[in-house]
Amino acid sequence: MGIEKKYLVCMLYVCLAVTVLAGVLVNFHEHAHAAFLWQAIPGFSAICGFIGCILIIVVSKALGHHWLQRGEDYYD
Amino acid sequence: MIEWLHPGLIFILGALLIPVLKGNWKKIYLLLLPIAALIDLLYMSEGVFWSIPLLEYELVFGRVDQLSLVFGYIFVIVAFCATLYALHVKEDGQHISAFLYVGSALGIVFAGDLFTLYLFWEVMAFSSLFLIWYRKTKASSEAGFRYIMVHIFGGICLLAGIILHMQNTGSIAFNPFSWGTGWGYLSSYFIFVGFIINAAVPPLHAWLSDAYPEATVTGAVFLTAFTTKSAIYVLIRGFPGVELLIWLGAIMAVYGVIFAVLENDIRRLLAYSIIGQGGYMVAGVGIGIGMAINGSTAHALSCILYTALLFMGAGAVLEMTGRSKFTELGGMYKYMPLTFGLYMIGAFSISGFPLFSGFVSKTMVVEAAAHLPIVWLLLEGAAIGTFLVTCLKLPYLTWFGRKKSVVEAREPPKNMLAAMGVTAFLCVFIGVYPQALYKMLPYAVDYAPYTASHVIGMSQLLLFTFLAFWMLKGMLRGERTITLDTDWFYRIAGKKFIWFCEKPLLNFADSIDKTLLRIADSFVWFSKNPAVASRIMVLTASMVLLKPFNPGYMRYEQDLEELRRLYPGEVHRVAIGTGVLLVIMFFTLYLFMYLTYGVLWA
C-alpha cells in the first residue's frame, strides 16, 4: 500500500510538471490568444486552480462557521 | 394522416394508459413512449403548427425551429434515461406524474404564445410536486408544500406579466420582450421574475435546494432535467442580451459552489451544483451574442445529461443504504464500485474534463465572456469549485474517506445501472464527438474546443485544484449541520410574522377591547343611579385626597362601603331626582363648553 501511494503521489507531481511545461510551450506559440493580461502569464490556470481552490474552501467554511451553518434541528 | 403531432401529447395522453397495463408490458410501454416521442421529433419539420384561434388571439402549440428542436431532443432523451432508471418503481402515480411533467416541459418548449406557455408552466409545477410528495416523509411533504408555494408565486408573476404585456402590445406571441428601466417595462419585469424563479437564480433559488433532495430517488432525476432547463429555454427566447442576467449568472455560479462546499447531504450538494451550472447558462443568455446563446444551449444539453447521471449515482447510494449524509457514509467503494465508476463519468463531465461533455459546452460560455474580466474570473472560480465538490469532495467522502464502511450495501438494481450506463455513454459521446452537439445548435458554430491551449489550461486548472484539495481535505469533512439559505425568509421569518400576529398584535387588540368594555361598563353602572354613583365617586376621591390630613377617615370608609353595598339602592324613589340631576349636569356641561369656546378649544 505504501509503495502504491508513493507511486501515485509521484505520478501526480509528474502530471503537474508536465502540464505546466506544456502550458509554457503553448504560450510561446499562441501568444495572441490571450484575452486578458493575466492569460499571458505562463501557468496562469495552474495558479488560478490552486489559489482558487484554497480560497473557495477557506471562504466558504468561514462563512459557514460564522454565519450560515446551524444545527440539523434548526427548522423544527 | 395528421400533419404534426405534439411530442408532449404523447407523454400526457400516454400517461393515461399506465394504470391499465401490468408487469413487463407496463415496463415495455413506459420505455416505448419516449422512443415514440423521439421518432416523432426526428421526423418533424420546422414551422408553426397547431395554431388555434381563441377570441381575437391565436394559441400556438407547435412553434418548431432549431432552438425548440434541440431542447425537445434532449428532453425526450433524458426522459428515456430517467424512465429506465425508474422502471422498478411499483407506484403508477409516480410514473404518471413524471410523464405529465415531461409532457408539460415539452409543451413549454414548443409553445409559440404566452397563454400556452402559462398553461404548461402550471401543469409542470403541479405534476412535479408529486415526484416530491411520493417520498412520503414528513420532510418531503413540508418541502413539497414550500416548493409549490414558491412556484405558485412565480406562476402568478408570470400571469400578471402576460396580462400586462397583452394590454400594452395587444399580442400574446412569445417573442423577445422589450427591456429597459421604467414603469413602461413592468410587464417584462413580472415575466422576468416568473422565469428566473424557475431557473433558480439567487435569491429566488432556495426552492430547488430545499425540495429536490427530499424528492423520491427516481423523481429527483426527472426534476433535475426539466424545470430549470425549460426556464433557460424561455430566457433564451424572451430575454437574450439582458445585461442583468450576466451578473446574476456569474453570482449564481459561485453561489452554488459555496453552498455545496458547506453541504452535508449528497443530493443537496448536487442540487447546489445544479444552481451553479445554471449560472453559466444564465450568464450566456445575458451576453446574448450567437456564441453565448450557443454556449448556453449546449451547456443546458450536457448539463441535463450529467446532472441526471450524478443524481442517479447519489440516488443509488440513498436507495441501497437509506443514507444520504456524509457523516453517515464513507468507504462504499467496497460495495458499489460500478455505481462509483458511472458516477465519476458524470463528475468528470460536470467538471469539464477534456473528453467529457462539460468541456465542450462550458468553455463556450467562458470564451464568450472573454470581454468581461470579472465575470470570466467568477465563472472560472465556479469551475474550480464545481470540480472540488462533485468530483473530489462527494466521491471521497462517500466511496472512500473511511477505512471501513459504516454500512453494508450492494449495487443497485440492473435497470438503474443500465440507465446510468446509457447516460454516461451520452456524456462521453458528446465529449468525444462534440460536432454531434454543435450541429444541433441554433447558430452556426465557429468554435473548436480541443485546441492545445484549452486542453492544457483546463488540465492545469483541474490538477492544481486537486493538489489544493489534497492538502485541505481535512477541512471538507462532513459536518452535522444544515446551511441557512434564502428559504429562511419564508421558513423562519414567516413563522415569526405569525407569532407576531398571534401574540403582540392580538394582545394589543384584546387590551383595546377590554378598555372599551370597561368604559362602557362604568357608564352603565353610573346611569343606574347617578345621584348615588356621583356620591360614591366624590367620597372615594375625598378619601384618597384627605387620607393624609384627616385621621378620622374611617367614618368615610364605612359610609362608602355601605353605599357600595346598597348600590344602586331604591331606584324608584330617586327617579325624579335623577332626571333633574342629569338635566342639570348636561346644562352645566353645555354652559362650560359655551363659556370656554374660543378660550380652551376652537
Short mmCIF file of C-alpha atoms in Angstrom, two decimals, chain B residues 82 85-89 91 94 130-136 140 211-224 266-267 307-324 412-413 415-416 420:
data_model
loop_
_atom_site.label_atom_id
_atom_site.label_comp_id
_atom_site.label_asym_id
_atom_site.label_seq_id
_atom_site.Cartn_x
_atom_site.Cartn_y
_atom_site.Cartn_z
CA ALA B 82 -34.88 8.62 -16.25
CA TYR B 85 -33.86 4.38 -14.02
CA ALA B 86 -37.36 4.40 -12.50
CA LEU B 87 -38.54 1.18 -14.16
CA HIS B 88 -38.60 -0.83 -10.94
CA VAL B 89 -40.93 1.65 -9.22
CA GLU B 91 -46.42 3.03 -7.90
CA GLN B 94 -45.01 8.28 -9.82
CA PHE B 130 -45.95 14.71 -6.75
CA LEU B 131 -42.44 13.49 -7.50
CA ILE B 132 -41.53 15.12 -4.19
CA TRP B 133 -44.59 14.06 -2.22
CA TYR B 134 -44.29 10.40 -3.23
CA ARG B 135 -41.28 10.14 -0.92
CA LYS B 136 -43.95 10.15 1.81
CA SER B 140 -40.77 15.77 1.84
CA ALA B 211 -37.13 20.34 -2.40
CA TYR B 212 -35.02 18.26 -4.82
CA PRO B 213 -33.09 16.41 -2.10
CA GLU B 214 -36.41 15.46 -0.47
CA ALA B 215 -37.90 14.01 -3.66
CA THR B 216 -38.08 10.28 -4.36
CA VAL B 217 -34.88 8.66 -5.60
CA THR B 218 -36.20 8.34 -9.14
CA GLY B 219 -38.32 11.51 -9.11
CA ALA B 220 -35.29 13.65 -8.36
CA VAL B 221 -33.68 12.51 -11.62
CA PHE B 222 -36.68 13.80 -13.56
CA LEU B 223 -36.74 17.01 -11.54
CA THR B 224 -33.12 17.92 -12.32
CA ILE B 266 -25.12 14.32 -1.04
CA ARG B 267 -28.21 15.15 -3.04
CA THR B 307 -26.78 16.16 -13.56
CA ALA B 308 -29.20 13.34 -14.26
CA LEU B 309 -26.28 10.92 -14.06
CA LEU B 310 -25.00 12.46 -10.83
CA PHE B 311 -28.43 12.29 -9.24
CA MET B 312 -28.75 8.71 -10.40
CA GLY B 313 -25.47 7.85 -8.66
CA ALA B 314 -26.35 9.67 -5.46
CA GLY B 315 -29.86 8.21 -5.63
CA ALA B 316 -28.44 4.71 -5.95
CA VAL B 317 -26.45 5.22 -2.74
CA LEU B 318 -29.56 6.53 -0.99
CA GLU B 319 -31.70 3.69 -2.34
CA MET B 320 -29.30 0.97 -1.23
CA THR B 321 -28.19 2.37 2.12
CA GLY B 322 -31.08 4.62 3.12
CA ARG B 323 -28.49 7.27 3.95
CA SER B 324 -27.55 10.46 2.20
CA PRO B 412 -28.48 -1.05 -7.25
CA PRO B 413 -30.99 -2.95 -9.46
CA ASN B 415 -32.32 -1.09 -14.61
CA MET B 416 -30.75 1.68 -12.51
CA MET B 420 -26.62 5.23 -15.60
#
